Structures are given as C-alpha cells and as structure tokens.
PDB file of C-alpha atoms in Angstrom:
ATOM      1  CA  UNK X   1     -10.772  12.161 -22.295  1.00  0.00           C
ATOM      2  CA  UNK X   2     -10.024  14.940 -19.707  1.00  0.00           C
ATOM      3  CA  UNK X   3      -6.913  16.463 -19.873  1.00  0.00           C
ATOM      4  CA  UNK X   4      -4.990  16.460 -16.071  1.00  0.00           C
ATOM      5  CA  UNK X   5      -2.735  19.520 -17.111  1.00  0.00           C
ATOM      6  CA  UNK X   6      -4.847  22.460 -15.667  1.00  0.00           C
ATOM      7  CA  UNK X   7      -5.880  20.682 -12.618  1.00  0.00           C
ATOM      8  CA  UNK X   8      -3.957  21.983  -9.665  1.00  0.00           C
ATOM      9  CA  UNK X   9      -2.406  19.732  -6.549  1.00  0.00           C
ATOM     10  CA  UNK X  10       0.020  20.547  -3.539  1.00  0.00           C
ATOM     11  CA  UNK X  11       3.489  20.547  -4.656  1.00  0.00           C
ATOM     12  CA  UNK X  12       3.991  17.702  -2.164  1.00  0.00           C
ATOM     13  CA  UNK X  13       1.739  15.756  -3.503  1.00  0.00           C
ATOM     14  CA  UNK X  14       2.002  15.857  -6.502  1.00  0.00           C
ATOM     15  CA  UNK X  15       5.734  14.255  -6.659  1.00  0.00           C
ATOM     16  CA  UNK X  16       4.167  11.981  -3.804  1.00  0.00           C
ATOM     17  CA  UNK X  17       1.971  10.560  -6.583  1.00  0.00           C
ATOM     18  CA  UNK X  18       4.453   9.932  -9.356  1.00  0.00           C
ATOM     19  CA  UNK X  19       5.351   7.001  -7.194  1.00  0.00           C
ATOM     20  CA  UNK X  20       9.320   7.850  -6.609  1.00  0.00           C
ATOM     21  CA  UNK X  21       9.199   9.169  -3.350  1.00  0.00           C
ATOM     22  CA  UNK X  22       6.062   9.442  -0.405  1.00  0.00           C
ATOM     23  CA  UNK X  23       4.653  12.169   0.821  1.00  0.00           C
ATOM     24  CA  UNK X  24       7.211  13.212   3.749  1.00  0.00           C
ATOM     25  CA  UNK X  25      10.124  12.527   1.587  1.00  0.00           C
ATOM     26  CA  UNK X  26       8.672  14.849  -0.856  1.00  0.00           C
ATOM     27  CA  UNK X  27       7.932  17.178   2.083  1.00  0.00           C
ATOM     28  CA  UNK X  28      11.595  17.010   3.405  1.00  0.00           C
ATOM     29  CA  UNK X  29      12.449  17.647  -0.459  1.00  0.00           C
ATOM     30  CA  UNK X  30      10.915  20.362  -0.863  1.00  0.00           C
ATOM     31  CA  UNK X  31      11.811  22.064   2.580  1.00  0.00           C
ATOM     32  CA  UNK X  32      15.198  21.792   2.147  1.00  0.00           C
ATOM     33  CA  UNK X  33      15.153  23.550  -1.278  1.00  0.00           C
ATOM     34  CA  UNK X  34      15.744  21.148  -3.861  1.00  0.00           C
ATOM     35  CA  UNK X  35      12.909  22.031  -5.820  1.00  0.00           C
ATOM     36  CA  UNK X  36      12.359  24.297  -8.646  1.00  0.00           C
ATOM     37  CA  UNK X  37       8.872  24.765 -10.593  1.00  0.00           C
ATOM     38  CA  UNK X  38       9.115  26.284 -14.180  1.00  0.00           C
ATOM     39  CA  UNK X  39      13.051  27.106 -12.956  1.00  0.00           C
ATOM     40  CA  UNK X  40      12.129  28.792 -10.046  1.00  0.00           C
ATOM     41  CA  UNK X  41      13.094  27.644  -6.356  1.00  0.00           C
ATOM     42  CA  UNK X  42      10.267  26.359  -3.939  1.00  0.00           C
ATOM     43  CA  UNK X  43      10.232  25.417  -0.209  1.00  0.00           C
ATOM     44  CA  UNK X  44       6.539  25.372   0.262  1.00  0.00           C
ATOM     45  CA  UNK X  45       5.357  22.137  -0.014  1.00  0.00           C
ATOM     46  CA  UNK X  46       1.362  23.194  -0.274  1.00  0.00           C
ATOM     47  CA  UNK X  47       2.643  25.237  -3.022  1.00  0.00           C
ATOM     48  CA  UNK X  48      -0.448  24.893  -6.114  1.00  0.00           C
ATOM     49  CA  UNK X  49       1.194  23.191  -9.153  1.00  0.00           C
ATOM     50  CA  UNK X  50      -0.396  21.616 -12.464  1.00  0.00           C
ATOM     51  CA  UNK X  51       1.049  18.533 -14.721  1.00  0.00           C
ATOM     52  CA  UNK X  52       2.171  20.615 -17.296  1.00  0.00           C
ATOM     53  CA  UNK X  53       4.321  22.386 -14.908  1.00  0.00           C
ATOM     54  CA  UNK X  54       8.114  21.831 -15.597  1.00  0.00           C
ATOM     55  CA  UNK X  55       9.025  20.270 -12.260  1.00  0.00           C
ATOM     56  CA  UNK X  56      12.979  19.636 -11.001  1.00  0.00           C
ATOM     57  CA  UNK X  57      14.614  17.715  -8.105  1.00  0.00           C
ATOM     58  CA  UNK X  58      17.642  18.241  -7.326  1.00  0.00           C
ATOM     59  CA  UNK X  59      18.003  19.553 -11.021  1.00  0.00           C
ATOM     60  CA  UNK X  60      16.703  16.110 -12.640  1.00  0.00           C
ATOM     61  CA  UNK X  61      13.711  17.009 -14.938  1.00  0.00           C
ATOM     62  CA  UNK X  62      10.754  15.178 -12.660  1.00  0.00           C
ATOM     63  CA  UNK X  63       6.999  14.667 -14.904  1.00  0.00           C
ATOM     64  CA  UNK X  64       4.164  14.974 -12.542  1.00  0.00           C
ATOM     65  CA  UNK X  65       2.713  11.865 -13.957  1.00  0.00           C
ATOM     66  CA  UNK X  66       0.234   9.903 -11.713  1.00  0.00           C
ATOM     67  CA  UNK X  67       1.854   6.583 -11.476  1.00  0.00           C
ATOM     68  CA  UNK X  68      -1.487   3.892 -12.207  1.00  0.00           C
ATOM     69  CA  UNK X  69      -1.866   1.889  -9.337  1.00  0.00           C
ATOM     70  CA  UNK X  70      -0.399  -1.340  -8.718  1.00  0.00           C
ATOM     71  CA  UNK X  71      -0.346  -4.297  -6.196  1.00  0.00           C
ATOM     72  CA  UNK X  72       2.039  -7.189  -5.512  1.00  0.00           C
ATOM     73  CA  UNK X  73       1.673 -10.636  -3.610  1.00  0.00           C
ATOM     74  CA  UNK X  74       4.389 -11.004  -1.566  1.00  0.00           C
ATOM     75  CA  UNK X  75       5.333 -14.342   0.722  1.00  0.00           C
ATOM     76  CA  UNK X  76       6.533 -12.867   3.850  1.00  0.00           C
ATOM     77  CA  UNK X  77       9.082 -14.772   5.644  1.00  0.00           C
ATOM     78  CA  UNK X  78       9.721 -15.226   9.504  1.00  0.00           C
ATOM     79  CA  UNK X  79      12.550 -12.873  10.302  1.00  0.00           C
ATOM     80  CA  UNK X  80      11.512  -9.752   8.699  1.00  0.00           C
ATOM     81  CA  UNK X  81      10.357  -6.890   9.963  1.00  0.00           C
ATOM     82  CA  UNK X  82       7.220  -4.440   7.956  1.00  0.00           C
ATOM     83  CA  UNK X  83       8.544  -1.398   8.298  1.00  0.00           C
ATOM     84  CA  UNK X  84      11.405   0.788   6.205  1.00  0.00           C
ATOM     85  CA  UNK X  85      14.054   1.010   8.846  1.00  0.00           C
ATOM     86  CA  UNK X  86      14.135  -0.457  11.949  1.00  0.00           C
ATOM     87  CA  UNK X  87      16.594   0.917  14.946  1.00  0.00           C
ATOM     88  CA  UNK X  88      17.734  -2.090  15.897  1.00  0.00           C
ATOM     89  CA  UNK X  89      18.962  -2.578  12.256  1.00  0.00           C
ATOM     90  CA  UNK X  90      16.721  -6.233  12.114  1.00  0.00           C
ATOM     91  CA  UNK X  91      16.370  -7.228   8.618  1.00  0.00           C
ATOM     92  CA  UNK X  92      13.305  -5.495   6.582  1.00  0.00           C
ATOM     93  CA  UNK X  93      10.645  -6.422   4.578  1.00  0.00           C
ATOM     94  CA  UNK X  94      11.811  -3.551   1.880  1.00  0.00           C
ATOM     95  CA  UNK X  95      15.261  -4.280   1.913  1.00  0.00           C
ATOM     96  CA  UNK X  96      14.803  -7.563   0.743  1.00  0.00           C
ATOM     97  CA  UNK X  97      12.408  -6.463  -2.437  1.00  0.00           C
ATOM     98  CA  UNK X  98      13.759  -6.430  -5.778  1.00  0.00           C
ATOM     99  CA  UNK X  99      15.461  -3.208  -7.236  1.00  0.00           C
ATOM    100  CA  UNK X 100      13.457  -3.207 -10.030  1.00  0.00           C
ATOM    101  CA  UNK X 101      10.091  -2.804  -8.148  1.00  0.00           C
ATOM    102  CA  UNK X 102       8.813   0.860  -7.341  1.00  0.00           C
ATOM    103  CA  UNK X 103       8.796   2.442  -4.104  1.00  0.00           C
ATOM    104  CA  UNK X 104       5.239   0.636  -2.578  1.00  0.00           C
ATOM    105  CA  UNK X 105       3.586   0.678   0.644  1.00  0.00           C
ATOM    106  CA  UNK X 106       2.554  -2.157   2.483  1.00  0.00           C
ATOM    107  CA  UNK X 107      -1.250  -3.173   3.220  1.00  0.00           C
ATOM    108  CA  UNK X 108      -0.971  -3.521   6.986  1.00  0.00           C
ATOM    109  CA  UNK X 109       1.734  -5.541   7.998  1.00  0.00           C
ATOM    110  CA  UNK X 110       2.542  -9.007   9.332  1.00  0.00           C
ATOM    111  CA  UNK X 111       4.538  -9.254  12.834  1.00  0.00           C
ATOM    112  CA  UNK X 112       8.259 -10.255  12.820  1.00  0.00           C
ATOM    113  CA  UNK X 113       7.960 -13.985  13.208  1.00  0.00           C
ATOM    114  CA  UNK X 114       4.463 -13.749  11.111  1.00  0.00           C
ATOM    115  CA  UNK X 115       4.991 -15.495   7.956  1.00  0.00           C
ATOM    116  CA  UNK X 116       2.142 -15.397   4.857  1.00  0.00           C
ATOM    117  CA  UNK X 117       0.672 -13.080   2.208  1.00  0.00           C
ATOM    118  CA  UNK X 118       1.408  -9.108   2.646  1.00  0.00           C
ATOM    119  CA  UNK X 119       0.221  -6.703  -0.038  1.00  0.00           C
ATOM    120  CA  UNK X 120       2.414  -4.430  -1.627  1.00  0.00           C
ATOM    121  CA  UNK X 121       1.103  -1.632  -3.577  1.00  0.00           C
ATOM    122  CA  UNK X 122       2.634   2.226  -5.216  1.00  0.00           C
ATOM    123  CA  UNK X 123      -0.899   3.550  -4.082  1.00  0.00           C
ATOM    124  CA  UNK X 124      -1.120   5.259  -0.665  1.00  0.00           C
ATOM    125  CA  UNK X 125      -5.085   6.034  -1.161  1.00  0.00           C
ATOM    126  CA  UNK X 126      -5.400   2.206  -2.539  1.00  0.00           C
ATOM    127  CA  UNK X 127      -3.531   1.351   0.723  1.00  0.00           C
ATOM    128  CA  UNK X 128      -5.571   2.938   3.022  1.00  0.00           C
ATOM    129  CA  UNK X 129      -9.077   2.036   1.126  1.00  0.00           C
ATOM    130  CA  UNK X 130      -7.835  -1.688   1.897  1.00  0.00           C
ATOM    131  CA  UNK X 131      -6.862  -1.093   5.441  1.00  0.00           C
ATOM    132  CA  UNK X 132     -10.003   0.945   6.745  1.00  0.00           C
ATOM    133  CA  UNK X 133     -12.234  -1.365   9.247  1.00  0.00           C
ATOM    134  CA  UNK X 134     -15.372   0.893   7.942  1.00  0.00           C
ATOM    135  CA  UNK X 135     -14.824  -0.856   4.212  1.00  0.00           C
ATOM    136  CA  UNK X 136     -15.383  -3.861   5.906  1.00  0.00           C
ATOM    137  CA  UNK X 137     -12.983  -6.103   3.355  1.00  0.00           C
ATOM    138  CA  UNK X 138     -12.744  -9.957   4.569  1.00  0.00           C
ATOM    139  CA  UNK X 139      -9.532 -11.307   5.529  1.00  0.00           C
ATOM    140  CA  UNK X 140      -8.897 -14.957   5.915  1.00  0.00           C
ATOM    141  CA  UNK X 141      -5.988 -16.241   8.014  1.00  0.00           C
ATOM    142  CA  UNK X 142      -4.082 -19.606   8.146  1.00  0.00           C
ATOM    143  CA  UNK X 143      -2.333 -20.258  11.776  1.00  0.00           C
ATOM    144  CA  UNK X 144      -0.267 -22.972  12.161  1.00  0.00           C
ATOM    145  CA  UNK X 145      -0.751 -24.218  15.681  1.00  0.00           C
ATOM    146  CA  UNK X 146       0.908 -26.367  18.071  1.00  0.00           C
ATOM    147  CA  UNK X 147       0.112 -29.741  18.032  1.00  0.00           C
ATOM    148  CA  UNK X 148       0.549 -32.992  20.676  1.00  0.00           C
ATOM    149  CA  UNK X 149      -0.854 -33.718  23.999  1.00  0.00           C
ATOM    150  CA  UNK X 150       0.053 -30.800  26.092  1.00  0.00           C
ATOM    151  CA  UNK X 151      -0.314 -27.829  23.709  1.00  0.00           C
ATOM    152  CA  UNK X 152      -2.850 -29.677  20.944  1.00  0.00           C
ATOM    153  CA  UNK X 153      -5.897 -27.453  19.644  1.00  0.00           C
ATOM    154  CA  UNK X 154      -8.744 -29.449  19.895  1.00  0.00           C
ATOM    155  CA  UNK X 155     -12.621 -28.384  17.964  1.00  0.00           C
ATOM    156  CA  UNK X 156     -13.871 -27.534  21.177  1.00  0.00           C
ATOM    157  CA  UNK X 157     -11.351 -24.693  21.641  1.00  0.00           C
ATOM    158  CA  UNK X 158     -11.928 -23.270  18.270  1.00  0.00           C
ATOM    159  CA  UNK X 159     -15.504 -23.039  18.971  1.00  0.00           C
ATOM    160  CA  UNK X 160     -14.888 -21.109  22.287  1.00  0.00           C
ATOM    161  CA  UNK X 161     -12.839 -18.674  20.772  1.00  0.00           C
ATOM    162  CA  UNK X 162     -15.645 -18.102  18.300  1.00  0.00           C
ATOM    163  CA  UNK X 163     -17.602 -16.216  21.333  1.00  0.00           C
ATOM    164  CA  UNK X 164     -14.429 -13.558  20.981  1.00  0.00           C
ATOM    165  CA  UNK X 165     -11.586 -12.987  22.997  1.00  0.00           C
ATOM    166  CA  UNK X 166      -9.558  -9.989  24.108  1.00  0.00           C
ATOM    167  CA  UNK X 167      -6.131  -8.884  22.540  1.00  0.00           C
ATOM    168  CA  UNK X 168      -4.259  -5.579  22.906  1.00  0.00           C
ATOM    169  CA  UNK X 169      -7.549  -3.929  23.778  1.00  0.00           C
ATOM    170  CA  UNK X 170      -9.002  -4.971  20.721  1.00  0.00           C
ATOM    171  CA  UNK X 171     -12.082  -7.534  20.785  1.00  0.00           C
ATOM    172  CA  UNK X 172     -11.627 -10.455  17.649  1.00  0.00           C
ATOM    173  CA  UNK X 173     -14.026 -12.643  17.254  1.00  0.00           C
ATOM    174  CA  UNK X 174     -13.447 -15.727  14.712  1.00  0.00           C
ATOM    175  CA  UNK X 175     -16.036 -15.947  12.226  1.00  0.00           C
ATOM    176  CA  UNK X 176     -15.329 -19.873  10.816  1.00  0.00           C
ATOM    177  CA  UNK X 177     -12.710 -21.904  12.166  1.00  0.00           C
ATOM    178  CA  UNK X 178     -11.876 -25.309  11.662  1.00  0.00           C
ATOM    179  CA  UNK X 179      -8.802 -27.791  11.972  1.00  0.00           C
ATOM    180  CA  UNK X 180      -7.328 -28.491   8.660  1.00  0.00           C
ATOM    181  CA  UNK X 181      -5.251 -31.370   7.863  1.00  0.00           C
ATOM    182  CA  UNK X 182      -1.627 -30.811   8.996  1.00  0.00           C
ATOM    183  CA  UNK X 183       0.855 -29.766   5.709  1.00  0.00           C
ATOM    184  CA  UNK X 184       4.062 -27.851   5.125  1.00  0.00           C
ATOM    185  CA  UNK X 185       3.375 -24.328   4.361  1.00  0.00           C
ATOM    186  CA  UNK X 186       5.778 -22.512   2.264  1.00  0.00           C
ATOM    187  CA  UNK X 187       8.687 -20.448   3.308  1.00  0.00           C
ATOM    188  CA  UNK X 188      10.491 -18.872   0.819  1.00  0.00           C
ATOM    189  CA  UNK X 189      10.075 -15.032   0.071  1.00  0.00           C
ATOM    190  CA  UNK X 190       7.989 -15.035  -3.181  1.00  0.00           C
ATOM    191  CA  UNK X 191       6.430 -11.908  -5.574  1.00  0.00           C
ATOM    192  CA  UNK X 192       4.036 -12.195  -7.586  1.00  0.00           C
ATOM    193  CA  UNK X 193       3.402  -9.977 -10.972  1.00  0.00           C
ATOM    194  CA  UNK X 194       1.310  -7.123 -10.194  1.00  0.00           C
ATOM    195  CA  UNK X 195      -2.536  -7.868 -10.384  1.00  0.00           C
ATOM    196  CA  UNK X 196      -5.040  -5.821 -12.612  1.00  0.00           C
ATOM    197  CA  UNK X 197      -6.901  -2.830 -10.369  1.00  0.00           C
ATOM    198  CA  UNK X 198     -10.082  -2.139 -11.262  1.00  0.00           C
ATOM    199  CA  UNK X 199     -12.410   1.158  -9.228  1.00  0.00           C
ATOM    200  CA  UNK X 200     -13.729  -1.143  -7.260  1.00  0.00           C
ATOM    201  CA  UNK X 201     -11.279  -3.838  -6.061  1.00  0.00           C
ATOM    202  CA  UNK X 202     -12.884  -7.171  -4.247  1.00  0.00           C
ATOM    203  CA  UNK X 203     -11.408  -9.377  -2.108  1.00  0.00           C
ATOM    204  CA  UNK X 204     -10.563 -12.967  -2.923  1.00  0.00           C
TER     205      UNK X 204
END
C-alpha cells in the first residue's frame, strides 16, 4: 500500500476532495482567510499541502482525507430545477435531498419539467468522466408523448427522426426508437443507496 501523506496537492483542492465543500467554495475559503495549515494562516489557494498536514477551517480541525467515490439514483420530479440556487428562488433539486447525504454533484441535469433518473455523485472527476461526449457512454431515454388524433406519434415519425434532427444547434440523431405500450411512470422523488464504483464504471 502507498502511503498518500507525502504526496502534495493545491490547498484548494485538497479540501475540495474531502467531499465537504467544492472547489470554489474552498477557493472563497481560503481567500477570505479562514484557513490555517500546521497553525499558520493561508489565503493562497494553490498553496502545496500534504495529508499529513494539520489542516483548519474556520478553526475546526479538517483531515485531508479523499472522500471514496460514490453515486446515487435519484427520481427527479417535474418542478425542480438542477442547479444549487436558482434566482428566481424555484424549488431545487438539492434542496430537496436528504441531510444526511454528502455534498454531490449532479451528472448532467434534467430540465425543469423533465422528470426521470439523474445521477448524483461526491466525485467531480467521476462527474465529468460520465459527462464527456469523447467517452462515448450510452444513454437511453423514455419520453412520454402525446397521444390521440391530432398530436399522436405514429412509427413512421419515429423512423424520420432517426435520419436526425436539429435542436439548440446541436444535431441528435435517435439510434432505436419504438412505441411502447402506454403505462404510468412514476412520480415520486426516490434515492437509491449508493452503487459500488469500480476504475472502470459501465453503463447499464
């Protein structure tokens, strides 16, 4: 086993990685000078620091312990927004999370009247491995569609849409589609427990 203590890491960074705050909180932290290293005041947030350094926030004894990283399941609702605050003070996707869950990060995010499956992890780099186009992970989507005479979604449509279609400058292009029998999805906020994380994570 390789001991972590002599390895050294931004000062930022480091607390970013015990999991308590991220990366600009620990920035802000450390700018406005509520940080001590082995009892000594620092406002440089690039400063070089090591695990076995005795590290302080606002004079609370903080272990620069790499928090392992996790992921959640999480049922999004219609009605909240993915983001931490929102300046029109709509209802969040964080607020509504348990207390006893860590500070986590989403895995892209789901639009405000988007309901369905959102990630949740304490990782950032797990995070953005996830959300990087070049790691080319699958995602599979369920819409639920409009149905009846006027506004019904018929085979044919799905298969044009399969030649790709324009959206916010971005081309999408539908790999498999098909019309699935019609059935109440669920709508209740749910988390799951956290799932295992192995180096190299597949998708379901």
């Amino acid at each position: 086993r390789v001991s972590m203590s002599h390895l050294q890491r931004g000062l930022a960074k480091a607390l970013a990685a015990t999991g308590r705050w991220s990366r600009r909180e620990a920035n802000r932290m450390t700018a406005d000078a509520r940080v001590c290293v082995n009892g000594v005041q620092v406002s440089n947030p690039a400063a070089r620091v090591r695990q076995s350094d005795r590290v302080t926030v606002d004079g609370e004894l903080t272990p620069l312990e790499v928090a392992p990283p996790r992921l959640w399941r999480f049922h999004k609702p219609d009605g909240l927004i993915t983001t931490a605050s929102d300046p029109q003070g709509r209802p969040t996707v964080f607020a509504s999370l348990p207390g006893w869950l860590p500070r986590v990060l989403s895995v892209g995010r789901l639009d405000l009247r988007s309901e369905g499956l959102l990630l949740l992890t304490n990782s950032g780099p797990l995070a953005r491995m996830l959300e990087l186009p070049s790691n080319a992970f699958e995602r599979k989507y369920r819409a639920l569609v409009c149905t009846g005479q006027e506004r019904g979604v018929t085979g044919a449509m799905l298969r044009a849409m399969g030649d790709g279609f324009g959206a916010a400058r971005v081309r999408i292009r539908m790999l498999v589609s098909q019309l699935a029998p019609e059935r109440s999805l669920p709508v209740s906020p749910h988390l799951s427990p956290s799932l295992p994380i192995s180096p190299h994570l597949s998708p379901s």
